[in-house]
PDB file of C-alpha atoms and ligand atoms in Angstrom:
ATOM      1  CA  MET A   1      87.809  93.002 122.807  1.00  0.00           C
ATOM      2  CA  HIS A   2      91.092  91.567 124.250  1.00  0.00           C
ATOM      3  CA  VAL A   3      93.978  93.931 123.645  1.00  0.00           C
ATOM      4  CA  HIS A   4      97.449  92.586 123.577  1.00  0.00           C
ATOM      5  CA  HIS A   5      99.966  95.429 123.703  1.00  0.00           C
ATOM      6  CA  LEU A   6     103.480  94.210 122.521  1.00  0.00           C
ATOM      7  CA  LEU A   7     105.434  97.184 124.084  1.00  0.00           C
ATOM      8  CA  ASN A   8     104.057  96.448 127.437  1.00  0.00           C
ATOM      9  CA  ASN A   9     107.055  94.227 127.625  1.00  0.00           C
ATOM     10  CA  ASN A  10     110.564  95.197 126.445  1.00  0.00           C
ATOM     11  CA  SER A  11     111.874  93.217 123.382  1.00  0.00           C
ATOM     12  CA  ILE A  12     113.712  93.629 120.095  1.00  0.00           C
ATOM     13  CA  ALA A  13     110.342  94.839 118.802  1.00  0.00           C
ATOM     14  CA  ASN A  14     111.037  98.187 120.461  1.00  0.00           C
ATOM     15  CA  LYS A  15     113.967  98.645 117.994  1.00  0.00           C
ATOM     16  CA  PHE A  16     111.805  97.958 114.990  1.00  0.00           C
ATOM     17  CA  ILE A  17     109.097 100.360 116.243  1.00  0.00           C
ATOM     18  CA  ALA A  18     111.802 103.087 116.904  1.00  0.00           C
ATOM     19  CA  GLN A  19     113.157 102.779 113.268  1.00  0.00           C
ATOM     20  CA  LEU A  20     109.610 102.979 111.954  1.00  0.00           C
ATOM     21  CA  ARG A  21     108.998 106.219 113.671  1.00  0.00           C
ATOM     22  CA  ASP A  22     112.397 107.817 113.030  1.00  0.00           C
ATOM     23  CA  VAL A  23     112.228 110.448 110.236  1.00  0.00           C
ATOM     24  CA  THR A  24     115.821 109.787 109.226  1.00  0.00           C
ATOM     25  CA  VAL A  25     115.559 106.048 109.077  1.00  0.00           C
ATOM     26  CA  GLN A  26     112.131 106.327 107.225  1.00  0.00           C
ATOM     27  CA  GLU A  27     114.152 107.587 104.113  1.00  0.00           C
ATOM     28  CA  ASP A  28     115.034 103.895 103.560  1.00  0.00           C
ATOM     29  CA  ARG A  29     111.701 102.520 102.278  1.00  0.00           C
ATOM     30  CA  MET A  30     112.973  98.991 102.051  1.00  0.00           C
ATOM     31  CA  ARG A  31     113.809  99.049 105.905  1.00  0.00           C
ATOM     32  CA  PHE A  32     110.378 100.640 106.658  1.00  0.00           C
ATOM     33  CA  ARG A  33     108.566  97.784 104.784  1.00  0.00           C
ATOM     34  CA  ARG A  34     110.806  95.187 106.347  1.00  0.00           C
ATOM     35  CA  ASN A  35     110.348  96.509 109.781  1.00  0.00           C
ATOM     36  CA  ILE A  36     106.606  96.391 109.394  1.00  0.00           C
ATOM     37  CA  GLU A  37     106.950  92.796 108.030  1.00  0.00           C
ATOM     38  CA  ARG A  38     109.179  91.887 111.167  1.00  0.00           C
ATOM     39  CA  LEU A  39     106.520  93.151 113.541  1.00  0.00           C
ATOM     40  CA  GLY A  40     104.075  91.085 111.437  1.00  0.00           C
ATOM     41  CA  GLU A  41     106.014  88.075 112.271  1.00  0.00           C
ATOM     42  CA  ILE A  42     106.437  88.922 115.958  1.00  0.00           C
ATOM     43  CA  LEU A  43     102.718  89.635 116.324  1.00  0.00           C
ATOM     44  CA  SER A  44     101.984  86.340 114.582  1.00  0.00           C
ATOM     45  CA  TYR A  45     104.092  84.487 117.038  1.00  0.00           C
ATOM     46  CA  GLU A  46     102.314  86.101 119.976  1.00  0.00           C
ATOM     47  CA  LEU A  47      98.847  85.524 118.272  1.00  0.00           C
ATOM     48  CA  SER A  48      99.759  81.798 117.903  1.00  0.00           C
ATOM     49  CA  SER A  49      99.372  81.273 121.601  1.00  0.00           C
ATOM     50  CA  LYS A  50      95.585  81.738 121.191  1.00  0.00           C
ATOM     51  CA  LEU A  51      95.058  79.171 118.429  1.00  0.00           C
ATOM     52  CA  GLN A  52      93.720  75.729 118.923  1.00  0.00           C
ATOM     53  CA  TYR A  53      96.169  72.798 118.859  1.00  0.00           C
ATOM     54  CA  THR A  54      95.966  69.176 117.931  1.00  0.00           C
ATOM     55  CA  THR A  55      98.328  66.481 118.662  1.00  0.00           C
ATOM     56  CA  LYS A  56     100.252  64.981 115.716  1.00  0.00           C
ATOM     57  CA  GLU A  57     102.882  62.254 115.683  1.00  0.00           C
ATOM     58  CA  ILE A  58     106.029  63.067 113.604  1.00  0.00           C
ATOM     59  CA  THR A  59     108.413  60.367 112.455  1.00  0.00           C
ATOM     60  CA  THR A  60     112.124  61.501 112.793  1.00  0.00           C
ATOM     61  CA  PRO A  61     114.977  59.483 111.360  1.00  0.00           C
ATOM     62  CA  LEU A  62     115.364  57.995 114.879  1.00  0.00           C
ATOM     63  CA  GLY A  63     111.940  57.472 116.156  1.00  0.00           C
ATOM     64  CA  ASN A  64     108.512  59.234 116.860  1.00  0.00           C
ATOM     65  CA  SER A  65     107.910  62.638 118.290  1.00  0.00           C
ATOM     66  CA  LYS A  66     104.493  63.968 119.523  1.00  0.00           C
ATOM     67  CA  VAL A  67     103.904  67.673 118.691  1.00  0.00           C
ATOM     68  CA  GLU A  68     100.967  70.056 119.297  1.00  0.00           C
ATOM     69  CA  LEU A  69     100.195  71.762 115.943  1.00  0.00           C
ATOM     70  CA  PRO A  70      97.751  74.766 115.257  1.00  0.00           C
ATOM     71  CA  ALA A  71      94.504  73.344 113.861  1.00  0.00           C
ATOM     72  CA  ASN A  72      92.887  76.676 112.784  1.00  0.00           C
ATOM     73  CA  ASP A  73      91.740  77.321 109.215  1.00  0.00           C
ATOM     74  CA  ILE A  74      93.433  80.652 108.877  1.00  0.00           C
ATOM     75  CA  VAL A  75      92.515  83.536 106.371  1.00  0.00           C
ATOM     76  CA  ILE A  76      94.865  86.497 106.427  1.00  0.00           C
ATOM     77  CA  CYS A  77      93.165  89.611 105.111  1.00  0.00           C
ATOM     78  CA  SER A  78      95.124  92.814 104.739  1.00  0.00           C
ATOM     79  CA  ILE A  79      94.045  96.334 103.920  1.00  0.00           C
ATOM     80  CA  LEU A  80      95.687  97.808 100.941  1.00  0.00           C
ATOM     81  CA  ARG A  81      98.086  99.553 100.532  1.00  0.00           C
ATOM     82  CA  ALA A  82      99.950  99.707 103.789  1.00  0.00           C
ATOM     83  CA  GLY A  83      98.787  96.257 104.897  1.00  0.00           C
ATOM     84  CA  LEU A  84     100.920  94.457 102.271  1.00  0.00           C
ATOM     85  CA  PRO A  85     104.191  94.229 104.140  1.00  0.00           C
ATOM     86  CA  LEU A  86     102.385  93.292 107.314  1.00  0.00           C
ATOM     87  CA  HIS A  87     100.451  90.688 105.306  1.00  0.00           C
ATOM     88  CA  ASN A  88     103.866  89.187 104.159  1.00  0.00           C
ATOM     89  CA  GLY A  89     105.135  89.047 107.768  1.00  0.00           C
ATOM     90  CA  ILE A  90     102.013  87.235 108.928  1.00  0.00           C
ATOM     91  CA  LEU A  91     102.192  84.804 105.905  1.00  0.00           C
ATOM     92  CA  ASN A  92     105.749  84.092 106.731  1.00  0.00           C
ATOM     93  CA  TYR A  93     104.623  82.373 109.869  1.00  0.00           C
ATOM     94  CA  PHE A  94     101.218  81.131 108.931  1.00  0.00           C
ATOM     95  CA  ASP A  95     102.637  80.014 105.505  1.00  0.00           C
ATOM     96  CA  ASP A  96      99.593  77.705 104.553  1.00  0.00           C
ATOM     97  CA  ALA A  97      96.852  80.256 105.234  1.00  0.00           C
ATOM     98  CA  GLU A  98      94.253  81.368 102.788  1.00  0.00           C
ATOM     99  CA  ASN A  99      94.551  85.017 101.736  1.00  0.00           C
ATOM    100  CA  SER A 100      92.247  87.961 101.334  1.00  0.00           C
ATOM    101  CA  PHE A 101      92.879  91.446  99.982  1.00  0.00           C
ATOM    102  CA  ILE A 102      90.636  94.418 100.510  1.00  0.00           C
ATOM    103  CA  SER A 103      91.328  98.121  99.739  1.00  0.00           C
ATOM    104  CA  ALA A 104      90.344 101.055 101.917  1.00  0.00           C
ATOM    105  CA  TYR A 105      91.533 104.692 101.361  1.00  0.00           C
ATOM    106  CA  ARG A 106      90.598 108.087 102.718  1.00  0.00           C
ATOM    107  CA  HIS A 107      88.665 110.147 100.254  1.00  0.00           C
ATOM    108  CA  HIS A 108      88.387 113.872 100.693  1.00  0.00           C
ATOM    109  CA  PRO A 109      85.219 114.955  98.850  1.00  0.00           C
ATOM    110  CA  ASN A 110      86.030 118.614  99.682  1.00  0.00           C
ATOM    111  CA  GLU A 111      89.027 120.696 100.364  1.00  0.00           C
ATOM    112  CA  ASP A 112      88.436 120.327 104.186  1.00  0.00           C
ATOM    113  CA  GLU A 113      89.639 117.776 106.773  1.00  0.00           C
ATOM    114  CA  GLU A 114      86.530 115.661 106.411  1.00  0.00           C
ATOM    115  CA  PHE A 115      86.991 112.257 104.784  1.00  0.00           C
ATOM    116  CA  GLU A 116      85.092 109.075 104.007  1.00  0.00           C
ATOM    117  CA  ILE A 117      86.530 105.580 103.784  1.00  0.00           C
ATOM    118  CA  LYS A 118      86.236 104.098 100.462  1.00  0.00           C
ATOM    119  CA  VAL A 119      86.222 100.330 100.185  1.00  0.00           C
ATOM    120  CA  GLU A 120      86.495  99.199  96.544  1.00  0.00           C
ATOM    121  CA  TYR A 121      88.378  96.109  95.888  1.00  0.00           C
ATOM    122  CA  LEU A 122      87.830  92.772  97.716  1.00  0.00           C
ATOM    123  CA  ALA A 123      89.221  89.343  96.730  1.00  0.00           C
ATOM    124  CA  SER A 124      88.614  86.715  99.430  1.00  0.00           C
ATOM    125  CA  PRO A 125      87.798  82.940 100.077  1.00  0.00           C
ATOM    126  CA  SER A 126      84.848  82.112 102.242  1.00  0.00           C
ATOM    127  CA  LEU A 127      85.296  83.348 105.763  1.00  0.00           C
ATOM    128  CA  ASN A 128      82.754  80.877 107.243  1.00  0.00           C
ATOM    129  CA  ASP A 129      84.144  79.154 110.377  1.00  0.00           C
ATOM    130  CA  LYS A 130      87.557  80.422 109.601  1.00  0.00           C
ATOM    131  CA  THR A 131      90.132  82.184 111.931  1.00  0.00           C
ATOM    132  CA  LEU A 132      90.182  85.720 110.417  1.00  0.00           C
ATOM    133  CA  ILE A 133      93.397  87.605 110.786  1.00  0.00           C
ATOM    134  CA  LEU A 134      92.549  91.238 109.619  1.00  0.00           C
ATOM    135  CA  ALA A 135      95.902  93.224 109.235  1.00  0.00           C
ATOM    136  CA  ASP A 136      96.518  96.954 108.785  1.00  0.00           C
ATOM    137  CA  PRO A 137      99.682  98.731 110.226  1.00  0.00           C
ATOM    138  CA  MET A 138      97.816 101.955 111.321  1.00  0.00           C
ATOM    139  CA  LEU A 139      94.773 102.081 113.529  1.00  0.00           C
ATOM    140  CA  ALA A 140      93.972 105.770 113.639  1.00  0.00           C
ATOM    141  CA  THR A 141      90.083 106.594 113.984  1.00  0.00           C
ATOM    142  CA  GLY A 142      89.288 102.894 113.460  1.00  0.00           C
ATOM    143  CA  ARG A 143      87.009 103.515 110.679  1.00  0.00           C
ATOM    144  CA  SER A 144      89.126 101.576 108.021  1.00  0.00           C
ATOM    145  CA  PHE A 145      88.904  98.276 110.223  1.00  0.00           C
ATOM    146  CA  VAL A 146      85.265  98.801 110.979  1.00  0.00           C
ATOM    147  CA  ASN A 147      84.230  99.539 107.190  1.00  0.00           C
ATOM    148  CA  VAL A 148      86.449  96.699 105.994  1.00  0.00           C
ATOM    149  CA  MET A 149      84.711  94.268 108.403  1.00  0.00           C
ATOM    150  CA  GLN A 150      81.278  95.329 107.161  1.00  0.00           C
ATOM    151  CA  ALA A 151      82.353  94.692 103.576  1.00  0.00           C
ATOM    152  CA  LEU A 152      83.804  91.311 104.485  1.00  0.00           C
ATOM    153  CA  LYS A 153      80.412  90.283 106.008  1.00  0.00           C
ATOM    154  CA  GLN A 154      79.336  89.105 102.509  1.00  0.00           C
ATOM    155  CA  MET A 155      82.079  86.468 102.674  1.00  0.00           C
ATOM    156  CA  GLY A 156      80.717  84.629 105.641  1.00  0.00           C
ATOM    157  CA  THR A 157      81.041  84.623 109.458  1.00  0.00           C
ATOM    158  CA  PRO A 158      84.443  83.858 110.956  1.00  0.00           C
ATOM    159  CA  LYS A 159      84.755  81.755 113.930  1.00  0.00           C
ATOM    160  CA  GLU A 160      87.145  84.090 115.530  1.00  0.00           C
ATOM    161  CA  ILE A 161      88.776  87.435 114.692  1.00  0.00           C
ATOM    162  CA  HIS A 162      92.316  88.605 115.163  1.00  0.00           C
ATOM    163  CA  LEU A 163      93.138  92.254 114.486  1.00  0.00           C
ATOM    164  CA  VAL A 164      96.779  92.931 113.855  1.00  0.00           C
ATOM    165  CA  ALA A 165      98.126  96.539 113.934  1.00  0.00           C
ATOM    166  CA  VAL A 166     101.540  98.222 114.400  1.00  0.00           C
ATOM    167  CA  ILE A 167     100.526 101.507 115.970  1.00  0.00           C
ATOM    168  CA  GLY A 168      97.202 102.519 117.101  1.00  0.00           C
ATOM    169  CA  ALA A 169      95.521 105.617 118.905  1.00  0.00           C
ATOM    170  CA  GLU A 170      93.268 105.259 121.832  1.00  0.00           C
ATOM    171  CA  GLU A 171      90.324 106.702 119.830  1.00  0.00           C
ATOM    172  CA  GLY A 172      90.610 103.878 117.238  1.00  0.00           C
ATOM    173  CA  LEU A 173      90.921 101.234 119.898  1.00  0.00           C
ATOM    174  CA  LYS A 174      87.765 102.513 121.555  1.00  0.00           C
ATOM    175  CA  LEU A 175      85.769 102.393 118.282  1.00  0.00           C
ATOM    176  CA  LEU A 176      86.930  98.843 117.538  1.00  0.00           C
ATOM    177  CA  ASP A 177      85.946  97.867 121.010  1.00  0.00           C
ATOM    178  CA  GLU A 178      82.525  99.093 120.295  1.00  0.00           C
ATOM    179  CA  GLU A 179      82.062  97.727 116.910  1.00  0.00           C
ATOM    180  CA  PHE A 180      83.690  94.282 116.955  1.00  0.00           C
ATOM    181  CA  PRO A 181      82.442  91.102 118.743  1.00  0.00           C
ATOM    182  CA  GLN A 182      83.530  90.898 122.341  1.00  0.00           C
ATOM    183  CA  HIS A 183      85.697  87.865 121.806  1.00  0.00           C
ATOM    184  CA  THR A 184      87.897  89.672 119.164  1.00  0.00           C
ATOM    185  CA  HIS A 185      91.718  89.959 119.802  1.00  0.00           C
ATOM    186  CA  LEU A 186      93.668  92.994 119.065  1.00  0.00           C
ATOM    187  CA  TRP A 187      97.420  92.308 118.707  1.00  0.00           C
ATOM    188  CA  ILE A 188      99.223  95.704 118.525  1.00  0.00           C
ATOM    189  CA  ALA A 189     102.824  96.881 119.010  1.00  0.00           C
ATOM    190  CA  ALA A 190     102.353 100.464 120.149  1.00  0.00           C
ATOM    191  CA  ILE A 191      99.553 102.632 121.386  1.00  0.00           C
ATOM    192  CA  ASP A 192      99.617 106.309 121.046  1.00  0.00           C
ATOM    193  CA  GLN A 193      97.511 108.930 122.908  1.00  0.00           C
ATOM    194  CA  LYS A 194      96.061 111.235 120.195  1.00  0.00           C
ATOM    195  CA  LEU A 195      95.039 111.928 116.660  1.00  0.00           C
ATOM    196  CA  ASP A 196      95.786 115.392 114.986  1.00  0.00           C
ATOM    197  CA  HIS A 197      93.189 117.428 113.009  1.00  0.00           C
ATOM    198  CA  ARG A 198      93.655 115.337 109.940  1.00  0.00           C
ATOM    199  CA  GLY A 199      93.261 112.145 111.832  1.00  0.00           C
ATOM    200  CA  TYR A 200      96.899 111.115 111.967  1.00  0.00           C
ATOM    201  CA  ILE A 201      98.347 109.409 114.991  1.00  0.00           C
ATOM    202  CA  VAL A 202     100.528 111.583 117.065  1.00  0.00           C
ATOM    203  CA  PRO A 203     103.456 110.869 117.480  1.00  0.00           C
ATOM    204  CA  GLY A 204     102.727 107.953 115.194  1.00  0.00           C
ATOM    205  CA  LEU A 205     104.905 107.575 112.215  1.00  0.00           C
ATOM    206  CA  GLY A 206     103.280 109.647 109.428  1.00  0.00           C
ATOM    207  CA  ASP A 207     101.585 108.122 106.418  1.00  0.00           C
ATOM    208  CA  ALA A 208     102.366 104.362 106.371  1.00  0.00           C
ATOM    209  CA  GLY A 209     101.260 103.836 102.830  1.00  0.00           C
ATOM    210  CA  ASP A 210     103.406 106.562 101.488  1.00  0.00           C
ATOM    211  CA  LEU A 211     106.402 105.519 103.556  1.00  0.00           C
ATOM    212  CA  CYS A 212     106.196 102.009 102.144  1.00  0.00           C
ATOM    213  CA  PHE A 213     105.420 102.785  98.512  1.00  0.00           C
ATOM    214  CA  GLY A 214     105.604 106.535  97.859  1.00  0.00           C
ATOM    215  CA  SER A 215     102.971 109.223  97.694  1.00  0.00           C
ATOM    216  CA  LYS A 216      99.871 109.051  95.739  1.00  0.00           C
ATOM    217  CA  LYS A 217      97.870 111.598  93.771  1.00  0.00           C
ATOM    218  CA  GLN A 218      94.549 112.596  95.414  1.00  0.00           C
ATOM    219  CA  HIS A 219      91.536 111.796  93.051  1.00  0.00           C
TER     220      HIS A 219
HETATM  221  O1  PRP B 301      91.992 104.075 111.304  1.00  0.00           O
HETATM  222  P1  PRP B 301      91.746 105.034 110.200  1.00  0.00           P
HETATM  223  O2  PRP B 301      91.454 106.385 110.484  1.00  0.00           O
HETATM  224  O3  PRP B 301      90.767 104.457 109.075  1.00  0.00           O
HETATM  225  O4  PRP B 301      93.239 105.193 109.443  1.00  0.00           O
HETATM  226  C1  PRP B 301      94.048 104.048 109.115  1.00  0.00           C
HETATM  227  C2  PRP B 301      94.107 103.740 107.690  1.00  0.00           C
HETATM  228  O5  PRP B 301      94.770 104.849 107.054  1.00  0.00           O
HETATM  229  C3  PRP B 301      95.930 104.305 106.296  1.00  0.00           C
HETATM  230  O6  PRP B 301      95.494 104.063 105.024  1.00  0.00           O
HETATM  231  P2  PRP B 301      95.381 105.244 103.865  1.00  0.00           P
HETATM  232  O7  PRP B 301      93.964 105.625 103.803  1.00  0.00           O
HETATM  233  O8  PRP B 301      96.356 106.233 104.079  1.00  0.00           O
HETATM  234  O9  PRP B 301      95.615 104.224 102.604  1.00  0.00           O
HETATM  235  P3  PRP B 301      97.063 103.798 102.122  1.00  0.00           P
HETATM  236  O10 PRP B 301      97.343 102.608 102.754  1.00  0.00           O
HETATM  237  O11 PRP B 301      96.844 103.524 100.586  1.00  0.00           O
HETATM  238  O12 PRP B 301      98.020 104.879 102.219  1.00  0.00           O
HETATM  239  C4  PRP B 301      96.202 103.051 107.118  1.00  0.00           C
HETATM  240  O13 PRP B 301      96.886 102.151 106.291  1.00  0.00           O
HETATM  241  C5  PRP B 301      94.776 102.585 107.406  1.00  0.00           C
HETATM  242  O14 PRP B 301      94.207 101.836 106.489  1.00  0.00           O
HETATM  243  O1  URA B 302      98.669 108.240 111.407  1.00  0.00           O
HETATM  244  C1  URA B 302      98.114 107.677 110.391  1.00  0.00           C
HETATM  245  C2  URA B 302      96.747 107.655 110.152  1.00  0.00           C
HETATM  246  C3  URA B 302      96.248 106.961 109.025  1.00  0.00           C
HETATM  247  N1  URA B 302      97.080 106.511 108.223  1.00  0.00           N
HETATM  248  C4  URA B 302      98.503 106.540 108.355  1.00  0.00           C
HETATM  249  O2  URA B 302      99.172 106.007 107.598  1.00  0.00           O
HETATM  250  N2  URA B 302      98.942 107.120 109.427  1.00  0.00           N
HETATM  251 MG1   MG B 303      98.113 106.398 103.442  1.00  0.00          MG
END
């Protein structure tokens, strides 16, 4: 897997990450969602450097101009819930892409810290020969990305896969490296060292889904 780590170079993205992590700024849910969306836009811009381009001639009012335009058939797939604002950011740039939605959540069958990932909802076009952009802001254990990719197999085989995340833990990156095809790209803003006993990224930012949309009742 090719890892592209945005915070390796300083940019305005540092500020958006800082605000996402900051407990006082997190009280503003609209800003939290918008910062995830902004990072989706930035990561899309970065990702666009790896697309295939074809030459097109454009007519301006004063003449003709040759431009190189992306030629990929893109499908953006985001993992509900926290993937929604990231999806919007990516779609803002790849505005003519097709779209998939899939759900994944942590189900705790007992009172303890063990959990399984439940994938229940899937709406997707065919992925055969497409450029799949799979988006989820949090990459903790990596099990959501892996289980979701397993469920997406019934929709066909993409030509290439780009994973987009905002904050990841080393452990999650390692699992993706083992489970995804070698040519997969991971576009990620920040990489943190560890997970806590509940599988939360430390320092991370907390529960991204709850911070976007409010807490949910366990069932
Ligand atoms: O790498 P993993 O260990 O699988 O953890 C990451 C997953 O956890 C979060 O979802 P969550 O289950 O909290 O669902 P939500 O988006 O509905 O809050 C997050 O949005 C990822 O999907
Ligand atoms: O740190 C984490 C881990 C999983 N899901 C989140 O939202 N945050
Ligand atoms: Mg959550």
